[in-house]
PDB file of C-alpha atoms in Angstrom:
ATOM      1  CA  MET A   1     147.740  89.103 114.832  1.00  0.00           C
ATOM      2  CA  ARG A   2     146.792  92.730 115.299  1.00  0.00           C
ATOM      3  CA  ARG A   3     143.812  93.928 113.466  1.00  0.00           C
ATOM      4  CA  ASN A   4     143.021  97.472 112.624  1.00  0.00           C
ATOM      5  CA  ARG A   5     140.033  98.156 114.911  1.00  0.00           C
ATOM      6  CA  THR A   6     139.024 101.638 113.827  1.00  0.00           C
ATOM      7  CA  THR A   7     135.277 102.034 113.588  1.00  0.00           C
ATOM      8  CA  PRO A   8     134.102 102.713 110.074  1.00  0.00           C
ATOM      9  CA  GLU A   9     132.727 106.241 109.640  1.00  0.00           C
ATOM     10  CA  VAL A  10     129.773 107.354 107.669  1.00  0.00           C
ATOM     11  CA  ASN A  11     130.728 109.670 104.936  1.00  0.00           C
ATOM     12  CA  ALA A  12     129.104 112.919 106.062  1.00  0.00           C
ATOM     13  CA  GLY A  13     130.853 115.245 103.703  1.00  0.00           C
ATOM     14  CA  SER A  14     127.792 115.915 101.618  1.00  0.00           C
ATOM     15  CA  MET A  15     125.369 116.275 104.514  1.00  0.00           C
ATOM     16  CA  ALA A  16     125.542 120.064 104.489  1.00  0.00           C
ATOM     17  CA  ASP A  17     124.729 120.108 100.795  1.00  0.00           C
ATOM     18  CA  ILE A  18     121.732 117.884 101.310  1.00  0.00           C
ATOM     19  CA  ALA A  19     120.512 120.025 104.197  1.00  0.00           C
ATOM     20  CA  PHE A  20     120.781 123.171 102.086  1.00  0.00           C
ATOM     21  CA  LEU A  21     118.993 121.514  99.226  1.00  0.00           C
ATOM     22  CA  LEU A  22     116.100 120.555 101.496  1.00  0.00           C
ATOM     23  CA  LEU A  23     116.010 124.008 103.028  1.00  0.00           C
ATOM     24  CA  ILE A  24     115.794 125.685  99.654  1.00  0.00           C
ATOM     25  CA  PHE A  25     113.205 123.199  98.416  1.00  0.00           C
ATOM     26  CA  PHE A  26     110.862 123.945 101.326  1.00  0.00           C
ATOM     27  CA  LEU A  27     111.459 127.690 101.118  1.00  0.00           C
ATOM     28  CA  VAL A  28     110.366 127.657  97.520  1.00  0.00           C
ATOM     29  CA  THR A  29     107.376 125.334  97.832  1.00  0.00           C
ATOM     30  CA  THR A  30     105.782 126.676 101.012  1.00  0.00           C
ATOM     31  CA  THR A  31     102.903 129.036 100.526  1.00  0.00           C
ATOM     32  CA  ILE A  32     101.792 130.912 103.535  1.00  0.00           C
ATOM     33  CA  ASP A  33      98.108 130.497 103.885  1.00  0.00           C
ATOM     34  CA  THR A  34      96.460 133.789 104.644  1.00  0.00           C
ATOM     35  CA  ASP A  35      93.438 133.602 102.406  1.00  0.00           C
ATOM     36  CA  ARG A  36      90.443 132.701 104.430  1.00  0.00           C
ATOM     37  CA  GLY A  37      87.101 134.287 104.700  1.00  0.00           C
ATOM     38  CA  ILE A  38      83.365 134.064 104.519  1.00  0.00           C
ATOM     39  CA  SER A  39      82.223 132.940 101.096  1.00  0.00           C
ATOM     40  CA  ILE A  40      78.950 134.117  99.719  1.00  0.00           C
ATOM     41  CA  ARG A  41      77.281 134.155  96.362  1.00  0.00           C
ATOM     42  CA  LEU A  42      75.823 137.405  95.152  1.00  0.00           C
ATOM     43  CA  PRO A  43      72.407 137.410  93.529  1.00  0.00           C
ATOM     44  CA  PRO A  44      72.560 138.199  89.822  1.00  0.00           C
ATOM     45  CA  MET A  45      71.544 141.674  88.711  1.00  0.00           C
ATOM     46  CA  PRO A  46      67.888 141.720  87.657  1.00  0.00           C
ATOM     47  CA  GLU A  47      67.396 141.994  83.900  1.00  0.00           C
ATOM     48  CA  GLU A  48      66.305 145.417  82.806  1.00  0.00           C
ATOM     49  CA  ASN A  49      62.948 144.492  81.353  1.00  0.00           C
ATOM     50  CA  GLN A  50      62.298 141.686  83.742  1.00  0.00           C
ATOM     51  CA  PRO A  51      58.791 141.877  85.176  1.00  0.00           C
ATOM     52  CA  GLU A  52      58.891 142.451  88.861  1.00  0.00           C
ATOM     53  CA  ASN A  53      57.879 139.162  90.280  1.00  0.00           C
ATOM     54  CA  ASP A  54      56.626 139.761  93.712  1.00  0.00           C
ATOM     55  CA  ILE A  55      57.083 136.526  95.510  1.00  0.00           C
ATOM     56  CA  ARG A  56      54.878 136.753  98.522  1.00  0.00           C
ATOM     57  CA  ILE A  57      56.380 135.178 101.563  1.00  0.00           C
ATOM     58  CA  LYS A  58      54.383 134.793 104.719  1.00  0.00           C
ATOM     59  CA  GLU A  59      55.359 137.185 107.443  1.00  0.00           C
ATOM     60  CA  ARG A  60      56.212 134.414 109.874  1.00  0.00           C
ATOM     61  CA  ASN A  61      58.742 132.884 107.493  1.00  0.00           C
ATOM     62  CA  VAL A  62      60.897 135.978 107.340  1.00  0.00           C
ATOM     63  CA  MET A  63      63.347 137.052 109.969  1.00  0.00           C
ATOM     64  CA  LYS A  64      64.175 140.673 109.378  1.00  0.00           C
ATOM     65  CA  VAL A  65      67.577 141.769 110.518  1.00  0.00           C
ATOM     66  CA  LEU A  66      68.283 145.472 110.287  1.00  0.00           C
ATOM     67  CA  VAL A  67      71.598 147.061 111.121  1.00  0.00           C
ATOM     68  CA  ASN A  68      71.718 150.819 111.414  1.00  0.00           C
ATOM     69  CA  ALA A  69      74.549 153.308 111.063  1.00  0.00           C
ATOM     70  CA  ASN A  70      75.293 153.044 114.774  1.00  0.00           C
ATOM     71  CA  ASP A  71      75.810 149.281 114.430  1.00  0.00           C
ATOM     72  CA  GLN A  72      72.656 148.472 116.367  1.00  0.00           C
ATOM     73  CA  LEU A  73      70.638 145.416 115.476  1.00  0.00           C
ATOM     74  CA  LEU A  74      66.908 145.308 115.063  1.00  0.00           C
ATOM     75  CA  VAL A  75      65.530 141.798 114.686  1.00  0.00           C
ATOM     76  CA  ASN A  76      61.842 141.680 113.779  1.00  0.00           C
ATOM     77  CA  GLY A  77      61.378 145.092 115.364  1.00  0.00           C
ATOM     78  CA  GLU A  78      63.245 144.271 118.532  1.00  0.00           C
ATOM     79  CA  LEU A  79      66.594 145.653 119.618  1.00  0.00           C
ATOM     80  CA  LEU A  80      69.035 142.777 120.040  1.00  0.00           C
ATOM     81  CA  GLY A  81      72.666 142.252 120.888  1.00  0.00           C
ATOM     82  CA  VAL A  82      74.861 140.589 118.283  1.00  0.00           C
ATOM     83  CA  LYS A  83      75.670 137.785 120.696  1.00  0.00           C
ATOM     84  CA  GLU A  84      72.039 136.713 120.869  1.00  0.00           C
ATOM     85  CA  LEU A  85      71.581 136.692 117.125  1.00  0.00           C
ATOM     86  CA  LYS A  86      72.725 133.128 116.555  1.00  0.00           C
ATOM     87  CA  ARG A  87      70.410 131.691 119.192  1.00  0.00           C
ATOM     88  CA  ARG A  88      67.493 133.678 117.799  1.00  0.00           C
ATOM     89  CA  ALA A  89      68.274 132.640 114.247  1.00  0.00           C
ATOM     90  CA  LYS A  90      68.444 128.977 115.214  1.00  0.00           C
ATOM     91  CA  GLU A  91      65.167 129.236 117.050  1.00  0.00           C
ATOM     92  CA  PHE A  92      63.562 130.934 114.084  1.00  0.00           C
ATOM     93  CA  ILE A  93      64.837 128.472 111.474  1.00  0.00           C
ATOM     94  CA  ASP A  94      64.205 125.297 113.361  1.00  0.00           C
ATOM     95  CA  ASN A  95      61.165 126.344 115.399  1.00  0.00           C
ATOM     96  CA  PRO A  96      61.179 123.210 117.557  1.00  0.00           C
ATOM     97  CA  ARG A  97      58.188 124.309 119.646  1.00  0.00           C
ATOM     98  CA  LYS A  98      56.077 125.178 116.592  1.00  0.00           C
ATOM     99  CA  ASP A  99      55.678 128.777 117.623  1.00  0.00           C
ATOM    100  CA  PRO A 100      53.135 130.382 115.244  1.00  0.00           C
ATOM    101  CA  ASN A 101      55.343 133.477 114.995  1.00  0.00           C
ATOM    102  CA  LEU A 102      58.427 131.618 113.814  1.00  0.00           C
ATOM    103  CA  SER A 103      59.067 129.866 110.513  1.00  0.00           C
ATOM    104  CA  GLU A 104      56.781 127.050 109.324  1.00  0.00           C
ATOM    105  CA  SER A 105      59.671 124.807 108.386  1.00  0.00           C
ATOM    106  CA  PRO A 106      63.432 125.244 107.923  1.00  0.00           C
ATOM    107  CA  THR A 107      63.043 125.054 104.152  1.00  0.00           C
ATOM    108  CA  LYS A 108      60.674 127.995 104.124  1.00  0.00           C
ATOM    109  CA  ALA A 109      62.706 130.193 106.433  1.00  0.00           C
ATOM    110  CA  VAL A 110      64.228 133.297 104.918  1.00  0.00           C
ATOM    111  CA  ILE A 111      66.534 135.673 106.677  1.00  0.00           C
ATOM    112  CA  SER A 112      66.384 139.154 105.318  1.00  0.00           C
ATOM    113  CA  LEU A 113      69.382 141.313 106.018  1.00  0.00           C
ATOM    114  CA  LYS A 114      69.394 145.028 105.547  1.00  0.00           C
ATOM    115  CA  ASN A 115      72.104 147.443 106.438  1.00  0.00           C
ATOM    116  CA  ASP A 116      72.777 151.107 106.189  1.00  0.00           C
ATOM    117  CA  ARG A 117      75.535 152.689 104.119  1.00  0.00           C
ATOM    118  CA  GLY A 118      76.987 153.888 107.392  1.00  0.00           C
ATOM    119  CA  THR A 119      77.049 150.423 108.991  1.00  0.00           C
ATOM    120  CA  SER A 120      80.573 149.343 109.770  1.00  0.00           C
ATOM    121  CA  TYR A 121      82.006 146.479 107.773  1.00  0.00           C
ATOM    122  CA  ASN A 122      83.009 144.781 110.989  1.00  0.00           C
ATOM    123  CA  ILE A 123      79.455 144.443 112.290  1.00  0.00           C
ATOM    124  CA  TYR A 124      78.245 143.359 108.860  1.00  0.00           C
ATOM    125  CA  ILE A 125      80.728 140.497 108.839  1.00  0.00           C
ATOM    126  CA  THR A 126      79.851 139.612 112.416  1.00  0.00           C
ATOM    127  CA  VAL A 127      76.147 139.434 111.564  1.00  0.00           C
ATOM    128  CA  HIS A 128      76.847 137.349 108.475  1.00  0.00           C
ATOM    129  CA  ASN A 129      79.057 135.113 110.519  1.00  0.00           C
ATOM    130  CA  GLU A 130      76.456 134.585 113.227  1.00  0.00           C
ATOM    131  CA  LEU A 131      73.763 133.708 110.700  1.00  0.00           C
ATOM    132  CA  LYS A 132      76.088 131.307 108.949  1.00  0.00           C
ATOM    133  CA  ALA A 133      77.041 129.825 112.305  1.00  0.00           C
ATOM    134  CA  ALA A 134      73.364 129.273 113.097  1.00  0.00           C
ATOM    135  CA  TYR A 135      72.899 127.283 109.898  1.00  0.00           C
ATOM    136  CA  ASN A 136      76.129 125.378 110.362  1.00  0.00           C
ATOM    137  CA  GLU A 137      75.202 124.381 113.895  1.00  0.00           C
ATOM    138  CA  LEU A 138      71.767 123.217 112.832  1.00  0.00           C
ATOM    139  CA  ARG A 139      73.259 121.179 110.010  1.00  0.00           C
ATOM    140  CA  GLU A 140      75.780 119.689 112.365  1.00  0.00           C
ATOM    141  CA  ALA A 141      73.040 118.714 114.828  1.00  0.00           C
ATOM    142  CA  LYS A 142      70.941 117.132 112.081  1.00  0.00           C
ATOM    143  CA  ALA A 143      73.908 115.236 110.708  1.00  0.00           C
ATOM    144  CA  ASN A 144      74.533 113.780 114.127  1.00  0.00           C
ATOM    145  CA  ALA A 145      70.877 112.937 114.676  1.00  0.00           C
ATOM    146  CA  ASP A 146      70.202 111.415 111.247  1.00  0.00           C
ATOM    147  CA  PHE A 147      73.479 109.745 110.388  1.00  0.00           C
ATOM    148  CA  GLY A 148      75.335 109.679 113.668  1.00  0.00           C
ATOM    149  CA  LYS A 149      78.318 111.374 112.101  1.00  0.00           C
ATOM    150  CA  PRO A 150      79.553 114.951 111.976  1.00  0.00           C
ATOM    151  CA  PHE A 151      78.585 116.872 108.837  1.00  0.00           C
ATOM    152  CA  GLU A 152      82.158 116.900 107.520  1.00  0.00           C
ATOM    153  CA  LYS A 153      82.317 113.099 107.497  1.00  0.00           C
ATOM    154  CA  LEU A 154      79.143 112.521 105.492  1.00  0.00           C
ATOM    155  CA  ASN A 155      79.212 111.678 101.826  1.00  0.00           C
ATOM    156  CA  GLU A 156      78.085 114.218  99.291  1.00  0.00           C
ATOM    157  CA  ALA A 157      74.537 112.932  98.886  1.00  0.00           C
ATOM    158  CA  GLN A 158      73.962 113.020 102.618  1.00  0.00           C
ATOM    159  CA  GLN A 159      75.467 116.475 102.883  1.00  0.00           C
ATOM    160  CA  ASN A 160      73.222 117.723 100.131  1.00  0.00           C
ATOM    161  CA  GLN A 161      70.214 116.200 101.818  1.00  0.00           C
ATOM    162  CA  ILE A 162      70.975 118.165 104.954  1.00  0.00           C
ATOM    163  CA  LYS A 163      71.823 121.276 102.996  1.00  0.00           C
ATOM    164  CA  ASP A 164      68.449 121.026 101.291  1.00  0.00           C
ATOM    165  CA  TYR A 165      66.707 120.690 104.611  1.00  0.00           C
ATOM    166  CA  TYR A 166      68.485 123.666 106.118  1.00  0.00           C
ATOM    167  CA  ARG A 167      68.648 125.703 102.971  1.00  0.00           C
ATOM    168  CA  GLN A 168      70.584 128.813 103.755  1.00  0.00           C
ATOM    169  CA  VAL A 169      68.584 131.711 102.438  1.00  0.00           C
ATOM    170  CA  ILE A 170      70.007 135.050 103.429  1.00  0.00           C
ATOM    171  CA  SER A 171      68.530 137.752 101.332  1.00  0.00           C
ATOM    172  CA  GLU A 172      70.231 141.100 101.300  1.00  0.00           C
ATOM    173  CA  ALA A 173      68.208 144.169 100.554  1.00  0.00           C
ATOM    174  CA  GLU A 174      69.642 147.108  98.695  1.00  0.00           C
ATOM    175  CA  PRO A 175      71.137 149.350 101.349  1.00  0.00           C
ATOM    176  CA  GLU A 176      69.642 152.672 102.194  1.00  0.00           C
ATOM    177  CA  ASN A 177      71.178 155.821 103.396  1.00  0.00           C
ATOM    178  CA  VAL A 178      69.167 156.654 106.448  1.00  0.00           C
ATOM    179  CA  GLY A 179      71.955 157.040 108.954  1.00  0.00           C
ATOM    180  CA  GLY A 180      73.267 160.054 107.112  1.00  0.00           C
ATOM    181  CA  VAL A 181      76.921 159.061 107.079  1.00  0.00           C
TER     182      VAL A 181
ATOM    183  CA  MET B   1     106.699 136.384 116.709  1.00  0.00           C
ATOM    184  CA  VAL B   2     107.707 137.675 113.351  1.00  0.00           C
ATOM    185  CA  THR B   3     105.739 136.512 110.369  1.00  0.00           C
ATOM    186  CA  THR B   4     106.247 137.066 106.686  1.00  0.00           C
ATOM    187  CA  VAL B   5     103.371 137.657 104.357  1.00  0.00           C
ATOM    188  CA  MET B   6     103.829 137.245 100.650  1.00  0.00           C
ATOM    189  CA  ARG B   7     102.056 139.818  98.603  1.00  0.00           C
ATOM    190  CA  GLN B   8     101.432 140.248  94.938  1.00  0.00           C
ATOM    191  CA  THR B   9     100.697 143.914  95.261  1.00  0.00           C
ATOM    192  CA  ASP B  10     101.993 146.826  97.233  1.00  0.00           C
ATOM    193  CA  LEU B  11      99.366 147.740  99.750  1.00  0.00           C
ATOM    194  CA  LYS B  12      98.535 151.403  99.687  1.00  0.00           C
ATOM    195  CA  VAL B  13      95.664 151.074 102.082  1.00  0.00           C
ATOM    196  CA  LYS B  14      95.662 149.903 105.652  1.00  0.00           C
ATOM    197  CA  VAL B  15      93.651 146.719 105.945  1.00  0.00           C
ATOM    198  CA  VAL B  16      92.860 144.925 109.166  1.00  0.00           C
ATOM    199  CA  VAL B  17      90.343 142.290 108.214  1.00  0.00           C
ATOM    200  CA  PRO B  18      87.486 141.539 110.596  1.00  0.00           C
ATOM    201  CA  GLN B  19      87.373 138.339 112.597  1.00  0.00           C
ATOM    202  CA  ALA B  20      84.934 135.534 112.091  1.00  0.00           C
ATOM    203  CA  THR B  21      84.467 131.912 113.060  1.00  0.00           C
ATOM    204  CA  GLU B  22      82.729 130.394 110.027  1.00  0.00           C
ATOM    205  CA  ILE B  23      85.572 130.921 107.613  1.00  0.00           C
ATOM    206  CA  GLN B  24      86.579 128.816 104.658  1.00  0.00           C
ATOM    207  CA  LYS B  25      89.858 128.503 102.873  1.00  0.00           C
ATOM    208  CA  LEU B  26      90.053 129.917  99.396  1.00  0.00           C
ATOM    209  CA  GLU B  27      90.691 126.938  97.193  1.00  0.00           C
ATOM    210  CA  LYS B  28      92.732 128.011  94.210  1.00  0.00           C
ATOM    211  CA  LYS B  29      94.856 131.047  94.672  1.00  0.00           C
ATOM    212  CA  SER B  30      95.389 131.563  90.980  1.00  0.00           C
ATOM    213  CA  LEU B  31      91.641 131.988  90.531  1.00  0.00           C
ATOM    214  CA  VAL B  32      91.230 134.738  93.070  1.00  0.00           C
ATOM    215  CA  SER B  33      91.261 138.441  92.385  1.00  0.00           C
ATOM    216  CA  TYR B  34      91.637 140.819  95.258  1.00  0.00           C
ATOM    217  CA  ILE B  35      89.954 144.095  95.974  1.00  0.00           C
ATOM    218  CA  TYR B  36      91.336 146.072  98.881  1.00  0.00           C
ATOM    219  CA  ILE B  37      89.328 148.629 100.797  1.00  0.00           C
ATOM    220  CA  GLY B  38      90.754 150.717 103.587  1.00  0.00           C
ATOM    221  CA  THR B  39      92.143 154.050 104.634  1.00  0.00           C
ATOM    222  CA  PRO B  40      95.198 155.190 102.649  1.00  0.00           C
ATOM    223  CA  THR B  41      98.514 154.662 104.411  1.00  0.00           C
ATOM    224  CA  GLU B  42     100.484 157.604 105.801  1.00  0.00           C
ATOM    225  CA  THR B  43     102.369 158.301 102.561  1.00  0.00           C
ATOM    226  CA  TYR B  44      99.216 158.707 100.518  1.00  0.00           C
ATOM    227  CA  ARG B  45      97.145 160.520 103.091  1.00  0.00           C
ATOM    228  CA  ALA B  46      98.074 163.996 101.938  1.00  0.00           C
ATOM    229  CA  LYS B  47      96.919 163.223  98.446  1.00  0.00           C
ATOM    230  CA  PHE B  48      93.958 160.945  99.025  1.00  0.00           C
ATOM    231  CA  GLY B  49      92.689 161.881 102.471  1.00  0.00           C
ATOM    232  CA  THR B  50      91.730 159.535 105.271  1.00  0.00           C
ATOM    233  CA  ALA B  51      88.406 158.219 104.019  1.00  0.00           C
ATOM    234  CA  PRO B  52      88.451 154.520 103.016  1.00  0.00           C
ATOM    235  CA  ARG B  53      89.397 153.968  99.390  1.00  0.00           C
ATOM    236  CA  ILE B  54      89.448 151.072  96.970  1.00  0.00           C
ATOM    237  CA  GLN B  55      92.710 149.663  95.719  1.00  0.00           C
ATOM    238  CA  LEU B  56      92.844 147.502  92.603  1.00  0.00           C
ATOM    239  CA  ASN B  57      96.212 146.012  91.731  1.00  0.00           C
ATOM    240  CA  ASP B  58      98.663 148.793  92.496  1.00  0.00           C
ATOM    241  CA  ALA B  59      96.499 151.862  92.231  1.00  0.00           C
ATOM    242  CA  PHE B  60      93.658 153.601  93.954  1.00  0.00           C
ATOM    243  CA  ALA B  61      90.412 153.255  92.093  1.00  0.00           C
ATOM    244  CA  SER B  62      86.832 154.376  92.114  1.00  0.00           C
ATOM    245  CA  PRO B  63      83.939 151.880  92.248  1.00  0.00           C
ATOM    246  CA  ASN B  64      83.210 152.204  88.527  1.00  0.00           C
ATOM    247  CA  GLN B  65      86.678 150.868  87.696  1.00  0.00           C
ATOM    248  CA  VAL B  66      85.818 147.523  89.279  1.00  0.00           C
ATOM    249  CA  ILE B  67      84.136 146.217  86.129  1.00  0.00           C
ATOM    250  CA  GLU B  68      87.196 147.019  84.054  1.00  0.00           C
ATOM    251  CA  PHE B  69      89.387 145.297  86.619  1.00  0.00           C
ATOM    252  CA  ILE B  70      87.253 142.135  86.580  1.00  0.00           C
ATOM    253  CA  GLU B  71      87.262 142.117  82.771  1.00  0.00           C
ATOM    254  CA  LYS B  72      91.056 142.268  82.803  1.00  0.00           C
ATOM    255  CA  GLU B  73      91.259 139.453  85.326  1.00  0.00           C
ATOM    256  CA  ARG B  74      88.993 137.377  83.131  1.00  0.00           C
ATOM    257  CA  ALA B  75      90.984 138.105  80.006  1.00  0.00           C
ATOM    258  CA  ALA B  76      94.113 136.874  81.730  1.00  0.00           C
ATOM    259  CA  ARG B  77      92.606 133.422  82.318  1.00  0.00           C
ATOM    260  CA  SER B  78      91.440 130.726  79.987  1.00  0.00           C
ATOM    261  CA  GLU B  79      87.768 130.612  79.167  1.00  0.00           C
ATOM    262  CA  ALA B  80      87.130 127.474  81.176  1.00  0.00           C
ATOM    263  CA  GLU B  81      88.426 129.114  84.321  1.00  0.00           C
ATOM    264  CA  VAL B  82      86.328 132.258  84.101  1.00  0.00           C
ATOM    265  CA  PRO B  83      83.258 130.836  85.899  1.00  0.00           C
ATOM    266  CA  LEU B  84      85.497 129.676  88.726  1.00  0.00           C
ATOM    267  CA  LEU B  85      86.954 133.083  89.400  1.00  0.00           C
ATOM    268  CA  THR B  86      86.389 134.321  92.913  1.00  0.00           C
ATOM    269  CA  THR B  87      86.669 137.872  94.086  1.00  0.00           C
ATOM    270  CA  SER B  88      88.058 138.386  97.521  1.00  0.00           C
ATOM    271  CA  ILE B  89      87.245 141.615  99.274  1.00  0.00           C
ATOM    272  CA  LYS B  90      89.885 142.516 101.776  1.00  0.00           C
ATOM    273  CA  ALA B  91      88.299 145.368 103.587  1.00  0.00           C
ATOM    274  CA  ASP B  92      89.321 147.084 106.749  1.00  0.00           C
ATOM    275  CA  LYS B  93      86.953 146.425 109.612  1.00  0.00           C
ATOM    276  CA  GLU B  94      86.604 150.157 110.188  1.00  0.00           C
ATOM    277  CA  ALA B  95      85.334 150.716 106.651  1.00  0.00           C
ATOM    278  CA  LYS B  96      81.709 151.592 106.129  1.00  0.00           C
ATOM    279  CA  MET B  97      79.278 149.390 104.228  1.00  0.00           C
ATOM    280  CA  GLY B  98      78.589 152.149 101.695  1.00  0.00           C
ATOM    281  CA  ILE B  99      81.845 151.636  99.841  1.00  0.00           C
ATOM    282  CA  VAL B 100      81.642 147.852 100.166  1.00  0.00           C
ATOM    283  CA  THR B 101      78.130 147.895  98.769  1.00  0.00           C
ATOM    284  CA  ASP B 102      79.221 149.999  95.804  1.00  0.00           C
ATOM    285  CA  VAL B 103      81.828 147.365  94.987  1.00  0.00           C
ATOM    286  CA  LYS B 104      79.278 144.581  95.441  1.00  0.00           C
ATOM    287  CA  GLN B 105      76.873 146.259  93.053  1.00  0.00           C
ATOM    288  CA  GLU B 106      79.607 146.633  90.425  1.00  0.00           C
ATOM    289  CA  LEU B 107      80.469 142.955  90.823  1.00  0.00           C
ATOM    290  CA  ARG B 108      76.851 142.043  90.293  1.00  0.00           C
ATOM    291  CA  LYS B 109      76.759 144.177  87.156  1.00  0.00           C
ATOM    292  CA  CYS B 110      79.612 142.255  85.568  1.00  0.00           C
ATOM    293  CA  ASN B 111      78.309 138.944  86.846  1.00  0.00           C
ATOM    294  CA  ALA B 112      81.224 138.164  89.137  1.00  0.00           C
ATOM    295  CA  LEU B 113      79.074 136.556  91.770  1.00  0.00           C
ATOM    296  CA  LYS B 114      81.504 134.405  93.700  1.00  0.00           C
ATOM    297  CA  LEU B 115      82.608 136.536  96.569  1.00  0.00           C
ATOM    298  CA  ASN B 116      84.692 136.051  99.648  1.00  0.00           C
ATOM    299  CA  TYR B 117      84.957 138.451 102.548  1.00  0.00           C
ATOM    300  CA  SER B 118      88.466 137.986 103.791  1.00  0.00           C
ATOM    301  CA  SER B 119      88.550 137.539 107.540  1.00  0.00           C
ATOM    302  CA  SER B 120      90.802 136.069 110.151  1.00  0.00           C
ATOM    303  CA  LYS B 121      89.978 133.356 112.637  1.00  0.00           C
ATOM    304  CA  ARG B 122      88.303 134.327 115.864  1.00  0.00           C
ATOM    305  CA  ALA B 123      88.744 131.924 118.737  1.00  0.00           C
ATOM    306  CA  GLU B 124      85.763 132.988 120.795  1.00  0.00           C
ATOM    307  CA  VAL B 125      82.334 131.827 119.667  1.00  0.00           C
ATOM    308  CA  TYR B 126      79.251 133.701 120.774  1.00  0.00           C
ATOM    309  CA  ASN B 127      76.742 131.431 122.413  1.00  0.00           C
TER     310      ASN B 127
END
């Protein structure tokens, strides 16, 4: 007896429709991620009749970073390249060798940033980035030392503990127009 | 490689954002308002010159219009979302800090304190 031995075929008639449906679905739902950047929080505007409270901070606890209209950096009165800024900032914040000229403790460290109206935006972002990088690296190192895990993997309480220890204080002074641009 | 960028507004200024390594993603896109700062593109140069300008929505603006712009952005959202609003400054890296500072001061005046400096990823890290 002869049997009909044709192999059964999958019905592929609607495959093109399904493919198009998927294509359109992903076209519509994909958002192209281009929004990234350095997040900061601005200090609130002082109230008009607010008494000027002069908080005195010891000289050694402040790292003064000045950027002039020619994009040159002056850190505590010393001309510095932007590439050295992170190392300097880390040294200043952490002060592992207890240098009497650097900050007493990371919690007390304040970085004061001042720029000119003629400073380029590019260098401003670079400086901000380096300072942020300094803090991030210190936090990362502490997370590894204290909890044996990278900062990202810690729970919120642990992260806050480290954030409190390396409190990021970058104070920005009102800019001045000295460069004459 | 060809890439597409989706924009809400027509850019009238040339913006090449600076590069940085410590960048964060902006969480909710619907809660972000954009301020562009850069030199006017070729078409607008005759009228507006080559000095960096501010663009809000689809028009050139002066720093004192920033408050109005933020107020409008706030009015368009529900009250609960207002504190979560973030302002993203997309400024050209060639721009000077003077104009950026003016915008920052205006933002402080209207209490829009969450700020993001838009920047792209830089591979090289200074050591």
